[in-house]
Amino acid sequence: MTADASATALTARALLLDMDGTLVNSDAVVERCWRRWAAEQGLDPEYVLGRVHGRQGHATMALLLPDRPAALNHEDNKRMLAQETADMDGVVPVPGAPAFMEAIASLPHALVTSADRALSTARMAAAGLPMPELRVTAECVGASKPDPEGFLKGAAELGYEPAGCVVFEDSEVGIAAARAAGMRVVGVGPRAAALDPTVHVRDLEQVRVEAAPGGLRLTVTA
């Protein structure tokens, strides 16, 4: 703890950032697309929406319909990615994200997202956020979160050990992936509140980042 009992400090070598729900609020688009898919499959949309966050689409479909052929899931996933990439209505930055991204511009960081390259490009642009030089997207991994592959790859490409990285995540599977990778987690937003991250924040307005000897320092205020 810092001298201020309402603040928590973490040191790190690098940051690994989820996108949806962490930097970008895309819930409106996600809800529209998955409600349509749920109706097509005869599934309860509320049940579906409770399971979609953080995973690649085909992995969510496999969880919801375990007996469905994987080829159909991948076809639907491709179709839905195209729909989501074309729909930016309601996509906005998470509060504090613009200042946060500006603060870390010269510090080691990477985007690690279950979105593909096209969707991540579109959503970051729609939210007015700069794209990190390094990003690990759906095309870069063989397994979706909660598998730690994406975070481990991001750390390796930045050149740091997993223990030196702090992940920013909002979803259950994302936080599980970060933990499996041996990384600390700043949980962002309401979905993360009950998931016991290392530190929880309402949004990125509660986070200050600055360079520090050997890396960077995060200060999280209540």
Short mmCIF file of C-alpha atoms in Angstrom, two decimals:
data_model
loop_
_atom_site.label_atom_id
_atom_site.label_comp_id
_atom_site.label_asym_id
_atom_site.label_seq_id
_atom_site.Cartn_x
_atom_site.Cartn_y
_atom_site.Cartn_z
CA MET A 1 0.00 0.00 0.00
CA THR A 2 1.08 3.56 -0.54
CA ALA A 3 1.05 6.26 2.13
CA ASP A 4 -2.52 6.95 1.06
CA ALA A 5 -4.53 4.02 2.45
CA SER A 6 -7.06 4.43 -0.36
CA ALA A 7 -4.43 3.75 -3.04
CA THR A 8 -2.65 0.58 -4.14
CA ALA A 9 0.65 0.53 -6.03
CA LEU A 10 1.95 -2.18 -8.35
CA THR A 11 5.24 -2.29 -10.20
CA ALA A 12 5.64 -4.10 -13.51
CA ARG A 13 7.89 -4.49 -16.50
CA ALA A 14 5.05 -4.45 -19.07
CA LEU A 15 1.27 -4.22 -19.44
CA LEU A 16 -0.96 -6.60 -21.40
CA LEU A 17 -4.34 -5.12 -22.28
CA ASP A 18 -7.60 -6.78 -23.17
CA MET A 19 -9.78 -4.65 -25.46
CA ASP A 20 -13.54 -5.19 -25.12
CA GLY A 21 -14.80 -4.17 -21.70
CA THR A 22 -11.33 -3.02 -20.69
CA LEU A 23 -10.36 -0.26 -23.13
CA VAL A 24 -13.46 -0.19 -25.33
CA ASN A 25 -17.11 -0.48 -24.33
CA SER A 26 -18.62 -2.55 -27.14
CA ASP A 27 -21.40 -4.15 -25.10
CA ALA A 28 -24.17 -2.70 -27.29
CA VAL A 29 -22.81 -4.34 -30.44
CA VAL A 30 -22.01 -7.62 -28.71
CA GLU A 31 -25.52 -7.79 -27.32
CA ARG A 32 -27.15 -7.09 -30.69
CA CYS A 33 -25.13 -9.73 -32.52
CA TRP A 34 -25.39 -12.46 -29.92
CA ARG A 35 -29.11 -11.92 -29.37
CA ARG A 36 -29.61 -12.55 -33.09
CA TRP A 37 -27.48 -15.69 -32.94
CA ALA A 38 -29.27 -16.95 -29.82
CA ALA A 39 -32.64 -16.52 -31.53
CA GLU A 40 -31.38 -18.45 -34.58
CA GLN A 41 -30.34 -21.33 -32.32
CA GLY A 42 -33.43 -21.26 -30.11
CA LEU A 43 -31.37 -20.37 -27.03
CA ASP A 44 -32.21 -18.05 -24.14
CA PRO A 45 -30.43 -14.79 -25.06
CA GLU A 46 -29.77 -13.83 -21.43
CA TYR A 47 -28.08 -17.18 -20.81
CA VAL A 48 -25.99 -16.71 -23.94
CA LEU A 49 -24.99 -13.15 -23.05
CA GLY A 50 -23.78 -14.34 -19.68
CA ARG A 51 -21.16 -16.52 -21.39
CA VAL A 52 -19.90 -14.59 -24.41
CA HIS A 53 -17.46 -12.12 -22.87
CA GLY A 54 -13.76 -12.76 -23.33
CA ARG A 55 -13.86 -15.82 -25.55
CA GLN A 56 -13.51 -16.13 -29.29
CA GLY A 57 -16.97 -16.59 -30.79
CA HIS A 58 -16.51 -20.17 -31.96
CA ALA A 59 -15.33 -21.16 -28.46
CA THR A 60 -18.49 -19.65 -26.95
CA MET A 61 -20.61 -21.55 -29.47
CA ALA A 62 -18.85 -24.82 -28.60
CA LEU A 63 -19.57 -24.20 -24.92
CA LEU A 64 -23.24 -23.44 -25.55
CA LEU A 65 -23.83 -26.19 -28.14
CA PRO A 66 -21.30 -28.94 -27.31
CA ASP A 67 -22.67 -31.39 -29.88
CA ARG A 68 -22.63 -28.92 -32.77
CA PRO A 69 -20.00 -29.53 -35.48
CA ALA A 70 -16.97 -27.28 -35.07
CA ALA A 71 -17.13 -26.34 -38.75
CA LEU A 72 -20.55 -24.73 -38.23
CA ASN A 73 -19.25 -22.79 -35.24
CA HIS A 74 -16.34 -21.44 -37.27
CA GLU A 75 -18.68 -20.49 -40.13
CA ASP A 76 -20.99 -18.63 -37.74
CA ASN A 77 -18.01 -17.00 -36.06
CA LYS A 78 -16.73 -15.68 -39.39
CA ARG A 79 -20.19 -14.30 -40.23
CA MET A 80 -20.58 -12.66 -36.83
CA LEU A 81 -17.12 -11.11 -36.93
CA ALA A 82 -18.07 -9.47 -40.22
CA GLN A 83 -21.31 -8.17 -38.68
CA GLU A 84 -19.53 -6.81 -35.62
CA THR A 85 -16.80 -5.17 -37.70
CA ALA A 86 -19.46 -3.35 -39.72
CA ASP A 87 -21.40 -2.23 -36.62
CA MET A 88 -19.72 0.50 -34.58
CA ASP A 89 -22.95 2.03 -33.24
CA GLY A 90 -22.45 2.58 -29.51
CA VAL A 91 -18.74 1.68 -29.43
CA VAL A 92 -17.07 4.13 -27.04
CA PRO A 93 -13.93 4.24 -24.90
CA VAL A 94 -14.11 3.01 -21.34
CA PRO A 95 -13.88 6.11 -19.07
CA GLY A 96 -10.24 7.04 -18.60
CA ALA A 97 -9.01 4.96 -21.54
CA PRO A 98 -7.77 7.87 -23.71
CA ALA A 99 -5.61 9.31 -20.91
CA PHE A 100 -4.45 5.83 -19.90
CA MET A 101 -3.31 5.00 -23.44
CA GLU A 102 -1.53 8.34 -23.70
CA ALA A 103 0.28 7.68 -20.42
CA ILE A 104 1.59 4.28 -21.53
CA ALA A 105 2.48 5.26 -25.11
CA SER A 106 6.23 5.06 -24.48
CA LEU A 107 6.05 2.16 -21.99
CA PRO A 108 6.10 -1.57 -22.83
CA HIS A 109 2.57 -2.75 -23.56
CA ALA A 110 0.55 -4.93 -25.93
CA LEU A 111 -3.06 -5.57 -26.82
CA VAL A 112 -4.17 -9.17 -26.21
CA THR A 113 -7.70 -9.65 -27.50
CA SER A 114 -10.05 -12.42 -28.60
CA ALA A 115 -11.14 -10.16 -31.48
CA ASP A 116 -9.51 -10.65 -34.85
CA ARG A 117 -7.27 -8.06 -36.48
CA ALA A 118 -10.05 -6.37 -38.47
CA LEU A 119 -12.43 -6.09 -35.53
CA SER A 120 -9.75 -4.82 -33.15
CA THR A 121 -8.70 -2.20 -35.72
CA ALA A 122 -12.30 -1.04 -36.20
CA ARG A 123 -13.20 -0.89 -32.51
CA MET A 124 -10.05 0.89 -31.36
CA ALA A 125 -10.56 3.46 -34.12
CA ALA A 126 -14.25 3.90 -33.30
CA ALA A 127 -13.32 4.53 -29.67
CA GLY A 128 -10.62 7.01 -30.73
CA LEU A 129 -7.83 5.00 -29.10
CA PRO A 130 -4.33 4.43 -30.52
CA MET A 131 -3.48 0.89 -31.56
CA PRO A 132 -0.52 -0.55 -29.63
CA GLU A 133 2.47 -1.41 -31.79
CA LEU A 134 2.18 -5.03 -30.63
CA ARG A 135 -1.14 -6.84 -30.63
CA VAL A 136 -2.03 -10.49 -30.19
CA THR A 137 -5.36 -11.14 -31.93
CA ALA A 138 -7.48 -14.22 -32.60
CA GLU A 139 -5.40 -15.11 -35.66
CA CYS A 140 -2.23 -15.27 -33.54
CA VAL A 141 -3.25 -18.08 -31.18
CA GLY A 142 -4.43 -21.65 -31.37
CA ALA A 143 -6.59 -21.51 -28.24
CA SER A 144 -9.03 -18.92 -26.93
CA LYS A 145 -9.05 -17.48 -23.43
CA PRO A 146 -9.18 -18.94 -20.74
CA ASP A 147 -6.12 -20.59 -22.27
CA PRO A 148 -3.09 -18.42 -21.34
CA GLU A 149 -1.51 -18.66 -24.81
CA GLY A 150 -2.33 -15.09 -25.84
CA PHE A 151 -0.92 -13.49 -22.71
CA LEU A 152 2.18 -15.68 -22.75
CA LYS A 153 2.76 -14.78 -26.39
CA GLY A 154 2.33 -11.07 -25.66
CA ALA A 155 4.87 -11.23 -22.82
CA ALA A 156 7.34 -13.19 -24.95
CA GLU A 157 7.08 -10.78 -27.87
CA LEU A 158 7.66 -7.83 -25.55
CA GLY A 159 10.64 -9.68 -24.11
CA TYR A 160 9.50 -10.01 -20.49
CA GLU A 161 8.83 -12.88 -18.09
CA PRO A 162 5.16 -13.49 -17.25
CA ALA A 163 5.67 -12.59 -13.60
CA GLY A 164 6.78 -9.12 -14.65
CA CYS A 165 3.58 -8.41 -16.55
CA VAL A 166 0.31 -6.95 -15.31
CA VAL A 167 -2.85 -7.75 -17.27
CA PHE A 168 -5.89 -5.47 -17.57
CA GLU A 169 -9.04 -7.58 -18.03
CA ASP A 170 -12.80 -7.45 -17.50
CA SER A 171 -14.03 -11.01 -18.09
CA GLU A 172 -14.00 -14.26 -16.14
CA VAL A 173 -12.16 -16.17 -18.87
CA GLY A 174 -9.68 -13.34 -19.39
CA ILE A 175 -8.81 -13.16 -15.71
CA ALA A 176 -8.50 -16.95 -15.62
CA ALA A 177 -6.14 -16.81 -18.60
CA ALA A 178 -3.98 -14.17 -16.94
CA ARG A 179 -3.77 -16.18 -13.74
CA ALA A 180 -2.88 -19.32 -15.69
CA ALA A 181 -0.07 -17.34 -17.32
CA GLY A 182 1.29 -16.44 -13.88
CA MET A 183 0.43 -12.75 -14.19
CA ARG A 184 -1.16 -10.21 -11.87
CA VAL A 185 -4.49 -8.75 -12.94
CA VAL A 186 -6.18 -5.37 -12.73
CA GLY A 187 -9.86 -6.22 -13.08
CA VAL A 188 -11.80 -3.49 -14.90
CA GLY A 189 -15.53 -2.85 -14.59
CA PRO A 190 -18.51 -4.62 -13.05
CA ARG A 191 -17.89 -8.07 -14.55
CA ALA A 192 -14.48 -8.25 -12.87
CA ALA A 193 -15.64 -7.15 -9.42
CA ALA A 194 -16.58 -10.65 -8.20
CA LEU A 195 -13.62 -12.44 -9.81
CA ASP A 196 -10.94 -11.65 -7.21
CA PRO A 197 -8.40 -9.89 -9.43
CA THR A 198 -5.20 -8.58 -7.85
CA VAL A 199 -6.78 -5.12 -7.88
CA HIS A 200 -10.25 -4.05 -9.05
CA VAL A 201 -11.19 -0.69 -10.59
CA ARG A 202 -14.49 0.76 -11.71
CA ASP A 203 -12.81 2.07 -14.88
CA LEU A 204 -9.46 3.43 -16.05
CA GLU A 205 -10.00 6.82 -14.44
CA GLN A 206 -8.85 5.13 -11.22
CA VAL A 207 -5.46 4.15 -12.69
CA ARG A 208 -2.31 6.25 -12.98
CA VAL A 209 0.76 4.89 -14.82
CA GLU A 210 4.28 6.31 -14.80
CA ALA A 211 7.75 5.15 -15.68
CA ALA A 212 9.78 3.76 -12.78
CA PRO A 213 13.27 2.30 -12.41
CA GLY A 214 13.29 -1.03 -14.22
CA GLY A 215 9.79 -0.68 -15.60
CA LEU A 216 6.62 1.12 -14.63
CA ARG A 217 4.48 1.90 -11.63
CA LEU A 218 0.70 1.64 -11.42
CA THR A 219 -1.21 3.55 -8.79
CA VAL A 220 -4.85 2.56 -8.32
CA THR A 221 -7.06 4.88 -6.31
CA ALA A 222 -10.36 4.01 -4.69
#
